[in-house]
C-alpha angles and dihedrals in degrees: 000000000000121000091233092058089049087057091048094254125129119244123222093229143037117225117204122186122195131176125225112266088356097158093051092052125095112263135199130202110241125196104236096177139338097296104019134077129180134200110238128185117247124233132179134219110283096021121132115246110210140150146119137294118209118194116191123192116224123225094002091281122146121240126218114204143170095228139310122240139175123213135190109211137184113195143170118214118199109199096204088053089069089269091293114170123228110200115209094170128036125166122171138192129183114234100180136006119235111291144097130305114213098167142021115290139198127204132188120220132190132182104188123222094336118200108234101180098175133056119238115258135180109194140159098279104008141052127193113194142166119208146161115237125193116198128191105198116217136174097249106024134355122236117219144165131195135203124190132219126194119233126206120201125202110204108157117205110255103198126079118288100231125184118251121240122178142161134220115198144168111187112262090348112066138009120174130169121196133179137188123205094240144355099228123061135181117228094260095042132120122237108220122186149138135227120210122199108209099164127013118177099144125072107252114198104184142351126213134192119203136179110221124195114203118196119198119191134179128013136271128324089019099049119151124197123191125176129195132182110240092188139343129191139172114248098178137025117189136021117312122216131223112281095024120136125203120197122218125207118168121175111211099192094089097058132082099247133163127194122271108272121202120199096327107203086336088288109096149353134201123203134181128219135189106223118197114193128187119194121196128206091268088055093249112151127220118185144174124197129201128183118233130186122236122200138175124242123206093219091059090056094050099261127121109265094236097046117125132176114349109042127191115242113262124202117243 
């Protein structure tokens, strides 16, 4: 969006940005604000970002300018930091030298095999985005337009995927063991587990299992933690007895999940936790929390599992 239009002023030109083979490319729906979502094309690390810029003069008037450039930018916006943008990637190409436009013009742009080391993320207090920006420099105020892409990153966990075994206990009152089949899950995975009741001397009313996403932004001493419940469901209603076993099977494919992010550009992290909560008849809550790792698989997003770098466009 141009700065002049933000101020309520009309601009003398329209700037339109389009990507090569955009309609044939895989798209995702991105939440732009509370009530609005947009379809954005998906790119991978190492893919070329290219396309066309069309600049249309309004009212047949000529336009004097101090140069036209196109940029490919990766930025992290921290909302508590007054929305200030931290650019970790900035590539620039000149489209036109300073001069005068007397008619509509089109320009091709190409950023070859661009490293996109981070995945896009729109969180509670942080936004990581990649976008193409076209700027027409002018003496009084620049005119610019931006268009976003969405980047997926495939960073497979390297360490062993062990099962999780934990205990919840209150001396002489309650002893529960629960286990999950693994500690690392892809975004379309199924969480499988069991809960064993070894000692039950309090009256349990219900039991819930929740997936919690915790977003950490900033750095000490200005560290911000925000947690949100991705999903929560009741896995038991009524009092269990000693020796009882309750199976757990939770399909992740229906939830809006992102991978686990650890210290992205020293700006933010996101972690996931399985939260088991027991509620007794006096509404006292007992809980146990365990961190799990989420990761993205190429095959789930429609790409061949062994693809790297340049990726053929895949229809949505």
